[in-house]
Short mmCIF file of C-alpha atoms in Angstrom, two decimals:
data_model
loop_
_atom_site.label_atom_id
_atom_site.label_comp_id
_atom_site.label_asym_id
_atom_site.label_seq_id
_atom_site.Cartn_x
_atom_site.Cartn_y
_atom_site.Cartn_z
CA UNK W 24 8.33 -11.30 4.23
CA UNK W 25 6.61 -9.12 6.81
CA UNK W 26 2.99 -8.10 6.24
CA UNK W 27 1.39 -4.67 6.14
CA UNK W 28 -2.00 -4.34 7.81
CA UNK W 29 -4.39 -1.92 9.45
CA UNK W 30 -6.78 -2.40 12.32
CA UNK W 31 -9.37 0.07 13.58
CA UNK W 32 -12.68 0.24 15.41
CA UNK W 33 -15.57 1.27 13.15
CA UNK W 34 -19.33 1.48 13.27
CA UNK W 35 -21.39 -0.91 11.14
CA UNK W 36 -21.86 1.91 8.61
CA UNK W 37 -18.11 2.51 8.41
CA UNK W 38 -17.58 5.61 10.55
CA UNK W 39 -14.75 6.24 13.00
CA UNK W 40 -16.51 9.21 14.61
CA UNK W 41 -20.02 10.41 15.21
CA UNK W 42 -21.34 13.89 14.54
CA UNK W 43 -21.84 16.10 17.57
CA UNK W 44 -24.94 18.33 17.71
CA UNK W 45 -22.90 21.39 16.76
CA UNK W 46 -21.65 19.54 13.70
CA UNK W 47 -18.08 18.72 14.77
CA UNK W 48 -16.65 15.23 14.45
CA UNK W 49 -15.66 13.53 17.67
CA UNK W 50 -13.20 10.70 17.10
CA UNK W 51 -14.51 7.38 18.34
CA UNK W 52 -17.74 8.77 19.76
CA UNK W 53 -21.37 8.17 19.04
CA UNK W 54 -24.26 10.58 19.27
CA UNK W 55 -25.57 11.72 22.63
CA UNK W 56 -25.58 8.75 25.00
CA UNK W 57 -24.54 6.23 22.33
CA UNK W 58 -21.56 4.04 23.20
CA UNK W 59 -18.16 4.99 21.90
CA UNK W 60 -16.32 2.80 19.44
CA UNK W 61 -13.66 2.11 22.07
CA UNK W 62 -15.76 0.88 25.01
CA UNK W 63 -14.74 -2.72 24.32
CA UNK W 64 -11.11 -1.87 25.13
CA UNK W 65 -12.05 -1.32 28.77
CA UNK W 66 -15.34 -3.18 29.43
CA UNK W 67 -13.88 -6.61 30.09
CA UNK W 68 -12.00 -8.40 32.83
CA UNK W 69 -9.00 -9.70 30.85
CA UNK W 70 -5.95 -7.39 30.85
CA UNK W 71 -4.14 -6.98 27.54
CA UNK W 72 -0.66 -8.45 27.58
CA UNK W 73 0.51 -5.77 25.11
CA UNK W 74 -1.26 -2.51 26.05
CA UNK W 75 -1.21 -1.47 29.70
CA UNK W 76 -4.60 -0.33 30.95
CA UNK W 77 -6.68 -2.25 28.41
CA UNK W 78 -9.14 -4.69 30.01
CA UNK W 79 -11.08 -6.56 27.36
CA UNK W 80 -13.40 -9.51 27.20
CA UNK W 81 -11.54 -12.80 26.90
CA UNK W 82 -12.23 -13.32 23.16
CA UNK W 83 -11.31 -9.69 22.39
CA UNK W 84 -8.10 -9.89 24.45
CA UNK W 85 -7.06 -13.09 22.71
CA UNK W 86 -7.65 -11.65 19.24
CA UNK W 87 -6.36 -8.14 19.97
CA UNK W 88 -3.12 -9.29 21.60
CA UNK W 89 -2.39 -11.77 18.81
CA UNK W 90 -2.57 -8.90 16.32
CA UNK W 91 -0.82 -6.26 18.44
CA UNK W 92 2.11 -8.56 19.17
CA UNK W 93 2.84 -8.84 15.44
CA UNK W 94 3.68 -5.15 15.05
CA UNK W 95 7.33 -4.15 14.69
CA UNK W 96 6.70 -0.61 13.41
CA UNK W 97 3.65 1.53 12.78
CA UNK W 98 3.08 4.15 10.08
CA UNK W 99 0.80 7.05 11.04
CA UNK W 100 -0.76 9.73 8.84
CA UNK W 101 -0.30 13.38 9.77
CA UNK W 102 -3.98 14.07 10.51
CA UNK W 103 -4.15 11.14 12.94
CA UNK W 104 -0.87 12.30 14.47
CA UNK W 105 -2.23 15.77 15.17
CA UNK W 106 -5.62 14.49 16.42
CA UNK W 107 -3.77 12.19 18.84
CA UNK W 108 -1.70 14.95 20.49
CA UNK W 109 1.35 13.75 18.52
CA UNK W 110 1.40 10.64 20.71
CA UNK W 111 3.36 12.58 23.29
CA UNK W 112 6.47 12.37 21.14
CA UNK W 113 6.34 8.57 21.15
CA UNK W 114 4.32 5.92 19.37
CA UNK W 115 0.71 4.69 19.49
CA UNK W 116 2.13 1.20 20.10
CA UNK W 117 3.94 0.45 23.38
CA UNK W 118 6.89 -1.38 21.76
CA UNK W 119 6.82 -0.56 18.03
CA UNK W 120 8.51 2.64 16.78
CA UNK W 121 6.44 5.10 14.77
CA UNK W 122 6.97 6.36 11.22
CA UNK W 123 5.07 9.57 10.45
CA UNK W 124 4.00 10.19 6.86
CA UNK W 125 3.68 13.93 6.23
CA UNK W 126 3.69 16.25 3.24
CA UNK W 127 5.99 18.64 5.10
CA UNK W 128 8.82 18.59 7.60
CA UNK W 129 7.70 18.15 11.21
CA UNK W 130 10.20 19.92 13.48
CA UNK W 131 8.08 19.09 16.54
CA UNK W 132 8.45 15.32 15.98
CA UNK W 133 9.93 13.38 18.88
CA UNK W 134 13.36 11.79 18.77
CA UNK W 135 11.82 8.34 18.39
CA UNK W 136 9.53 9.39 15.55
CA UNK W 137 10.81 8.92 11.99
CA UNK W 138 9.34 11.46 9.56
CA UNK W 139 8.95 10.58 5.86
CA UNK W 140 7.80 13.24 3.41
CA UNK W 141 8.29 11.40 0.10
CA UNK W 142 5.14 9.30 -0.07
CA UNK W 143 3.42 6.23 1.30
CA UNK W 144 5.72 3.79 -0.49
CA UNK W 145 8.80 5.26 1.20
CA UNK W 146 7.07 5.42 4.59
CA UNK W 147 6.14 1.74 4.46
CA UNK W 148 9.62 0.82 3.22
CA UNK W 149 11.17 2.69 6.16
CA UNK W 150 8.80 0.94 8.57
CA UNK W 151 9.72 -2.47 7.09
CA UNK W 152 13.39 -1.73 7.73
CA UNK W 153 12.60 -0.84 11.35
CA UNK W 154 10.24 -3.81 11.87
CA UNK W 155 12.68 -6.43 10.60
CA UNK W 156 10.86 -9.79 10.63
CA UNK W 157 7.78 -8.34 12.33
CA UNK W 158 4.81 -6.71 10.62
CA UNK W 159 3.98 -3.10 9.81
CA UNK W 160 0.79 -1.49 11.11
CA UNK W 161 -0.95 1.44 9.41
CA UNK W 162 -2.98 4.08 11.25
CA UNK W 163 -5.11 6.76 9.59
CA UNK W 164 -7.86 6.58 6.96
CA UNK W 165 -6.11 8.69 4.33
CA UNK W 166 -2.86 6.78 4.77
CA UNK W 167 -4.60 3.40 4.59
CA UNK W 168 -6.57 4.41 1.51
CA UNK W 169 -3.39 5.57 -0.26
CA UNK W 170 -1.64 2.33 0.67
CA UNK W 171 -4.58 0.27 -0.59
CA UNK W 172 -4.58 2.20 -3.87
CA UNK W 173 -0.85 1.48 -4.24
CA UNK W 174 -1.35 -2.25 -3.56
CA UNK W 175 0.72 -2.17 -0.37
CA UNK W 176 -1.77 -3.57 2.17
CA UNK W 177 -1.98 -7.29 2.94
CA UNK W 178 -4.69 -7.33 5.61
CA UNK W 179 -7.53 -5.16 6.90
CA UNK W 180 -8.86 -5.71 10.43
CA UNK W 181 -12.10 -4.01 11.42
CA UNK W 182 -13.24 -4.06 15.03
CA UNK W 183 -16.91 -3.54 14.16
CA UNK W 184 -19.06 -2.06 16.92
CA UNK W 185 -22.81 -2.75 16.59
CA UNK W 186 -24.01 0.80 16.09
CA UNK W 187 -25.09 2.88 13.08
CA UNK W 188 -23.71 6.39 13.54
CA UNK W 189 -25.42 7.73 10.42
CA UNK W 190 -22.75 10.38 9.82
CA UNK W 191 -19.38 11.65 10.92
CA UNK W 192 -15.94 10.76 9.60
CA UNK W 193 -15.51 7.65 7.49
CA UNK W 194 -12.42 5.49 7.88
CA UNK W 195 -11.82 4.73 4.20
CA UNK W 196 -11.33 7.56 1.74
CA UNK W 197 -12.24 7.37 -1.94
CA UNK W 198 -10.31 4.72 -3.85
CA UNK W 199 -9.56 4.71 -7.61
CA UNK W 200 -11.07 1.23 -7.97
CA UNK W 201 -12.66 -1.48 -5.85
CA UNK W 202 -10.54 -3.61 -3.55
CA UNK W 203 -11.58 -7.22 -2.96
CA UNK W 204 -11.36 -8.58 0.58
CA UNK W 205 -11.56 -12.20 1.70
CA UNK W 206 -12.66 -12.99 5.23
CA UNK W 207 -9.96 -14.84 7.13
CA UNK W 208 -11.49 -14.78 10.59
CA UNK W 209 -14.56 -13.46 12.39
CA UNK W 210 -14.48 -13.31 16.18
CA UNK W 211 -17.69 -12.26 17.95
CA UNK W 212 -17.16 -10.68 21.36
CA UNK W 213 -19.17 -8.54 23.79
CA UNK W 214 -19.73 -5.12 22.19
CA UNK W 215 -17.65 -5.82 19.07
CA UNK W 216 -17.03 -8.27 16.23
CA UNK W 217 -13.46 -8.62 15.03
CA UNK W 218 -13.35 -9.02 11.24
CA UNK W 219 -9.99 -10.05 9.80
CA UNK W 220 -9.68 -9.73 6.02
CA UNK W 221 -6.99 -10.54 3.51
CA UNK W 222 -6.61 -8.07 0.63
CA UNK W 223 -7.01 -9.50 -2.86
CA UNK W 224 -4.34 -8.82 -5.43
#
C-alpha cells in the first residue's frame, strides 16, 4: 500500500518562517541577514533530477530526489495554496497532481487541481486514487497536523536548517495527544540535516 508522508524545511526550533521587524511572518525566511530555510535547494553543484532549477549538495540531492520521486499525488492545505500564489493553477510537484483540501469551494482552482471540501480523510483518499502505487505527499502545517491527529501519516521528513529563528510560524499545529516518531535515517549535508522519521501507531 502507498505511504502518506510530509517533508518540509524547518529551523531547529521548529519554525517555517521568521518574524520580520514589522511583525509579519515571511515564509522560509530568517531575521535580517539570517539565511533562509531554502538556501540548501540552490547552494550546491548537483542538479535535482526531479525539480528543474534546484542545485543541491550531492548528499542533499541524493536524499531529496529519492523522496521526491516517490510522490504520485500531493495534498495541499488552503492556506499554503494561497501563500504559494495557487501554484499557478498547477501543482507544487513537477509530475504529481495536486489535491487541494479546503473548507469551501474554490472556483479559481486550475483544471488540474482536484478540490476536496469534506475533510482530510477524503482528501488523502482522493490522492491515493490518483497516486496509484506511488506515495502521497502532504503540504501545509494545519493539514499535516490534522492528518497526524487522524492517524493517516506514515512518515515525517524534516529538512532541519541549523538556525534558531526564535519566533514566527510553526510548522506543526496543536495536536490532541503526543505522536511518537522513530528515526529511520539522518543525512547530514551542507546547510541542512535531513531527518527521516516513521510515525508510531
